[in-house]
Amino acid sequence: MDRVKATAAKHHLWVLEDCAQAQGAKYKDKTVGGLTEFGAFSFFPSKNLTVLGDGGCITTNNAQMAERLRMLRNHGRQGKYDHEFPGYNVRFNEINAAIGRVMLQHLDGFNDNRRRIADRYNERLKGLVQTPLERPWAHAVYHMYVVGCERRDDLQKFLKERNIETGIHYPKPNHLQPAVTGRFPFVPKLPRTEKAVKEILSLPIHGQMSLDAADQVCAAIAEFYGRKQE
Ligand SMILES: Cc1ncc(COP(=O)(O)O)c(C=O)c1O
């Protein structure tokens, strides 16, 4: 982020942080969404902070932009009948907002639990799969716990047969999505990305998951690779 901010400052640009998967995460002790001018958060049901439905929010410490964003959200309206500019209908449902306020009180606890699960996975999966690296300046909130592994599809099937649901985030990289390829005259070659999408596997993790459940996942992975785990 220091490099992003420096580049933005040099070219007189604003930075908008995509914090969709990072509610509560920190960079050098500062919470994301507050590192730059804007932070965009998603409350999509799988996210660390959910509202029992879809939603999201933007954070900013720029009062003028905050006012403009509030208006954009509501058809460019100020007051009841004055539309200053064209906007959108992206008003947030009040019931979901009320649920989000309650969920916010649990966010730190849920994130702490995600970190506990990640620590357990790190400890027990060492040498079996490639575990994620947390840099010293980072405080991750493990929206996902993604490992790199050999024979990924077989491992996923093996886990599924044992009722362990996993995910692949994502099987098709952005630069190969028709929504993107259609917009450019050529498709770039990103061999590392294309290799990674065949090896990644997202293991179960959530705010209320138990260490016992994590141990079961680790034992099943160890079994798949022919290793025994106490
Ligand atoms: C990194 C990232 N950015 C943006 C989004 C989009 O969020 P939403 O679906 O709430 O618009 C997501 C959601 O999956 C995401 O994971």
Coordinates of C-alpha atoms and ligand atoms in Angstrom, one line a residue:
M1 CA 0.0 0.0 0.0
D2 CA 2.9 2.4 0.6
R3 CA 4.0 1.9 -3.0
V4 CA 0.4 2.3 -4.3
K5 CA 0.0 5.5 -2.2
A6 CA 3.3 6.9 -3.4
T7 CA 2.4 6.2 -7.1
A8 CA -1.0 7.8 -6.6
A9 CA 0.5 10.9 -4.9
K10 CA 3.0 11.3 -7.8
H11 CA 0.2 11.2 -10.4
H12 CA -2.4 13.1 -8.3
L13 CA -4.8 10.2 -8.1
W14 CA -7.2 9.0 -5.5
V15 CA -6.9 5.5 -4.1
L16 CA -10.0 3.4 -3.5
E17 CA -9.2 0.3 -1.4
D18 CA -11.2 -2.9 -2.3
C19 CA -11.8 -4.2 1.2
A20 CA -14.6 -6.6 0.1
Q21 CA -12.8 -9.5 1.7
A22 CA -11.0 -7.7 4.4
Q23 CA -13.3 -6.3 7.1
G24 CA -11.1 -5.7 10.1
A25 CA -7.8 -6.5 8.4
K26 CA -4.8 -4.3 9.2
Y27 CA -1.8 -3.0 7.2
K28 CA 1.0 -1.8 9.5
D29 CA -1.5 -1.5 12.4
K30 CA -4.0 0.6 10.5
T31 CA -7.4 -0.9 9.6
V32 CA -8.0 -1.2 5.9
G33 CA -10.6 1.1 4.4
G34 CA -8.9 4.0 6.3
L35 CA -5.5 3.8 4.7
T36 CA -6.4 6.0 1.7
E37 CA -9.2 8.3 0.6
F38 CA -11.8 5.6 0.2
G39 CA -12.6 2.0 1.2
A40 CA -15.2 -0.2 -0.5
F41 CA -16.7 -3.0 1.6
S42 CA -19.0 -5.9 0.5
F43 CA -21.6 -7.5 2.8
F44 CA -22.2 -10.3 0.3
P45 CA -23.5 -13.3 2.4
S46 CA -20.1 -15.1 2.5
K47 CA -18.1 -12.1 3.7
N48 CA -16.6 -11.7 7.2
L49 CA -19.3 -9.1 7.9
T50 CA -22.7 -10.1 6.6
V51 CA -26.2 -8.6 6.7
L52 CA -28.3 -11.6 5.8
G53 CA -28.6 -10.4 2.3
D54 CA -26.6 -8.3 -0.1
G55 CA -25.1 -4.9 0.6
G56 CA -22.0 -2.9 1.0
C57 CA -20.6 0.4 2.1
I58 CA -18.0 3.0 1.3
T59 CA -15.8 4.6 3.9
T60 CA -14.1 8.0 3.5
N61 CA -12.8 10.8 5.6
N62 CA -13.6 13.3 3.0
A63 CA -16.8 15.1 4.1
Q64 CA -17.5 16.6 0.7
M65 CA -17.2 13.2 -1.1
A66 CA -19.2 11.5 1.6
E67 CA -22.1 13.9 0.9
R68 CA -21.8 13.3 -2.9
L69 CA -21.8 9.6 -2.4
R70 CA -24.9 9.8 -0.2
M71 CA -26.6 11.7 -3.0
L72 CA -25.3 9.3 -5.8
R73 CA -26.8 6.4 -3.8
N74 CA -30.2 8.1 -3.9
H75 CA -30.7 9.3 -7.6
G76 CA -28.5 12.4 -7.0
R77 CA -31.1 13.7 -4.6
Q78 CA -30.6 16.3 -1.9
G79 CA -33.6 16.7 0.3
K80 CA -36.7 15.1 -1.0
Y81 CA -37.4 16.5 -4.5
D82 CA -34.1 18.1 -5.6
H83 CA -32.0 16.0 -8.0
E84 CA -28.6 17.8 -8.4
F85 CA -27.1 15.2 -10.8
P86 CA -28.0 11.7 -12.2
G87 CA -27.4 9.0 -9.6
Y88 CA -28.4 5.4 -8.8
N89 CA -30.8 3.5 -6.7
V90 CA -28.3 1.8 -4.3
R91 CA -30.1 2.6 -1.1
F92 CA -29.5 0.1 1.6
N93 CA -32.4 -2.0 3.0
E94 CA -33.0 -0.9 6.7
I95 CA -33.6 -4.4 8.0
N96 CA -30.3 -5.6 6.5
A97 CA -28.6 -2.5 7.9
A98 CA -30.0 -3.2 11.4
I99 CA -28.6 -6.8 11.2
G100 CA -25.3 -5.4 10.0
R101 CA -25.1 -3.2 13.1
V102 CA -25.5 -6.2 15.3
M103 CA -23.1 -8.3 13.3
L104 CA -20.5 -5.5 13.5
Q105 CA -20.3 -6.1 17.3
H106 CA -19.3 -9.7 16.6
L107 CA -16.8 -9.0 13.8
D108 CA -13.7 -8.8 15.9
G109 CA -14.6 -12.0 17.7
F110 CA -15.3 -13.8 14.5
N111 CA -12.1 -12.6 12.9
D112 CA -10.1 -13.7 15.9
N113 CA -11.6 -17.1 15.5
R114 CA -10.8 -17.2 11.8
R115 CA -7.2 -16.4 12.8
R116 CA -7.2 -19.2 15.3
I117 CA -8.4 -21.6 12.7
A118 CA -5.7 -20.3 10.2
D119 CA -3.0 -20.8 12.9
R120 CA -4.1 -24.4 13.4
Y121 CA -4.2 -25.1 9.6
N122 CA -0.7 -23.5 9.3
E123 CA 0.6 -25.7 12.0
R124 CA -0.9 -29.0 10.9
L125 CA -0.7 -28.7 7.2
K126 CA 2.9 -27.7 7.0
G127 CA 4.7 -30.0 4.5
L128 CA 1.4 -31.3 3.1
V129 CA 0.2 -28.3 1.2
Q130 CA 1.5 -24.8 0.6
T131 CA -0.1 -22.7 3.3
P132 CA -0.7 -19.0 3.0
L133 CA 2.0 -16.6 4.1
E134 CA 1.2 -13.7 6.4
R135 CA 3.7 -10.9 6.1
P136 CA 5.0 -9.3 9.3
W137 CA 3.1 -6.0 8.5
A138 CA -0.2 -7.7 7.8
H139 CA -3.0 -8.7 10.1
A140 CA -5.1 -10.9 7.9
V141 CA -8.7 -11.8 8.6
Y142 CA -8.8 -14.9 6.5
H143 CA -12.0 -14.4 4.5
M144 CA -10.6 -17.4 2.8
Y145 CA -7.8 -19.8 3.7
V146 CA -6.4 -20.8 0.4
V147 CA -3.7 -23.5 0.0
G148 CA -1.7 -24.6 -3.0
C149 CA -1.7 -28.3 -3.5
E150 CA -0.8 -31.2 -5.7
R151 CA -3.6 -33.3 -7.3
R152 CA -6.0 -30.5 -6.3
D153 CA -9.1 -31.9 -8.0
D154 CA -8.6 -35.4 -6.5
L155 CA -8.0 -33.9 -3.1
Q156 CA -11.2 -31.8 -3.4
K157 CA -13.2 -35.0 -4.4
F158 CA -11.6 -36.9 -1.5
L159 CA -12.7 -34.2 1.0
K160 CA -16.2 -34.0 -0.5
E161 CA -16.6 -37.7 0.0
R162 CA -15.9 -37.1 3.7
N163 CA -18.4 -34.2 3.8
I164 CA -15.8 -31.5 3.8
E165 CA -16.8 -28.7 1.5
T166 CA -14.1 -26.7 -0.2
G167 CA -14.0 -24.0 -2.9
I168 CA -11.8 -22.8 -5.7
H169 CA -11.4 -19.0 -5.7
Y170 CA -11.4 -18.8 -8.6
P171 CA -11.3 -21.5 -11.3
K172 CA -11.2 -19.0 -14.1
P173 CA -8.9 -16.0 -13.8
N174 CA -10.2 -12.5 -14.6
H175 CA -8.1 -12.1 -17.7
L176 CA -9.8 -15.1 -19.3
Q177 CA -13.4 -14.1 -18.4
P178 CA -15.5 -13.3 -21.5
A179 CA -16.6 -10.1 -19.7
V180 CA -12.9 -8.9 -19.8
T181 CA -11.5 -10.7 -23.0
G182 CA -14.2 -9.0 -25.1
R183 CA -13.0 -5.6 -24.1
F184 CA -9.4 -6.0 -25.3
P185 CA -7.8 -6.7 -28.7
F186 CA -5.7 -9.5 -27.2
V187 CA -5.7 -11.9 -24.3
P188 CA -2.6 -11.5 -22.1
K189 CA -0.6 -14.5 -21.1
L190 CA -0.3 -14.8 -17.4
P191 CA 1.3 -18.2 -16.9
R192 CA 1.7 -18.0 -13.1
T193 CA -1.9 -17.1 -12.7
E194 CA -3.0 -19.8 -15.0
K195 CA -0.9 -22.4 -13.1
A196 CA -2.1 -21.1 -9.7
V197 CA -5.8 -21.6 -10.6
K198 CA -5.2 -25.3 -11.1
E199 CA -3.5 -25.7 -7.6
I200 CA -5.5 -23.5 -5.3
L201 CA -8.1 -24.8 -2.8
S202 CA -10.0 -22.8 -0.2
L203 CA -10.5 -24.8 3.0
P204 CA -13.4 -24.4 5.3
I205 CA -13.1 -21.4 7.6
H206 CA -15.6 -19.1 9.3
G207 CA -16.1 -17.1 12.4
Q208 CA -17.7 -19.9 14.5
M209 CA -15.7 -22.9 13.2
S210 CA -14.2 -25.1 16.0
L211 CA -10.6 -26.2 16.2
D212 CA -11.9 -29.8 16.2
A213 CA -13.5 -29.2 12.8
A214 CA -10.2 -27.8 11.5
D215 CA -8.4 -30.9 12.9
Q216 CA -10.8 -33.1 11.0
V217 CA -10.0 -31.2 7.8
C218 CA -6.2 -31.6 8.5
A219 CA -6.5 -35.3 9.2
A220 CA -8.4 -35.9 6.0
I221 CA -5.8 -34.0 4.0
A222 CA -3.0 -35.9 5.7
E223 CA -4.8 -39.2 4.9
F224 CA -5.1 -38.1 1.2
Y225 CA -1.4 -37.6 1.0
G226 CA -0.7 -40.9 2.9
R227 CA 0.5 -39.3 6.1
K228 CA -0.8 -40.0 9.6
Q229 CA -1.8 -37.3 12.0
E230 CA -2.6 -37.6 15.7
Ligands
LIG1 C1 -12.4 -8.6 -3.7 C2 -13.8 -8.3 -4.1 N1 -14.1 -7.1 -4.6 C3 -15.4 -6.8 -4.9 C4 -16.4 -7.7 -4.7 C5 -17.8 -7.3 -5.1 O1 -18.6 -7.2 -4.0 P1 -20.2 -7.2 -4.2 O2 -20.6 -8.5 -4.8 O3 -20.8 -7.0 -2.8 O4 -20.5 -6.0 -5.1 C6 -16.1 -8.9 -4.1 C7 -17.2 -9.9 -3.9 O5 -17.2 -11.1 -4.1 C8 -14.8 -9.3 -3.8 O6 -14.5 -10.4 -3.3

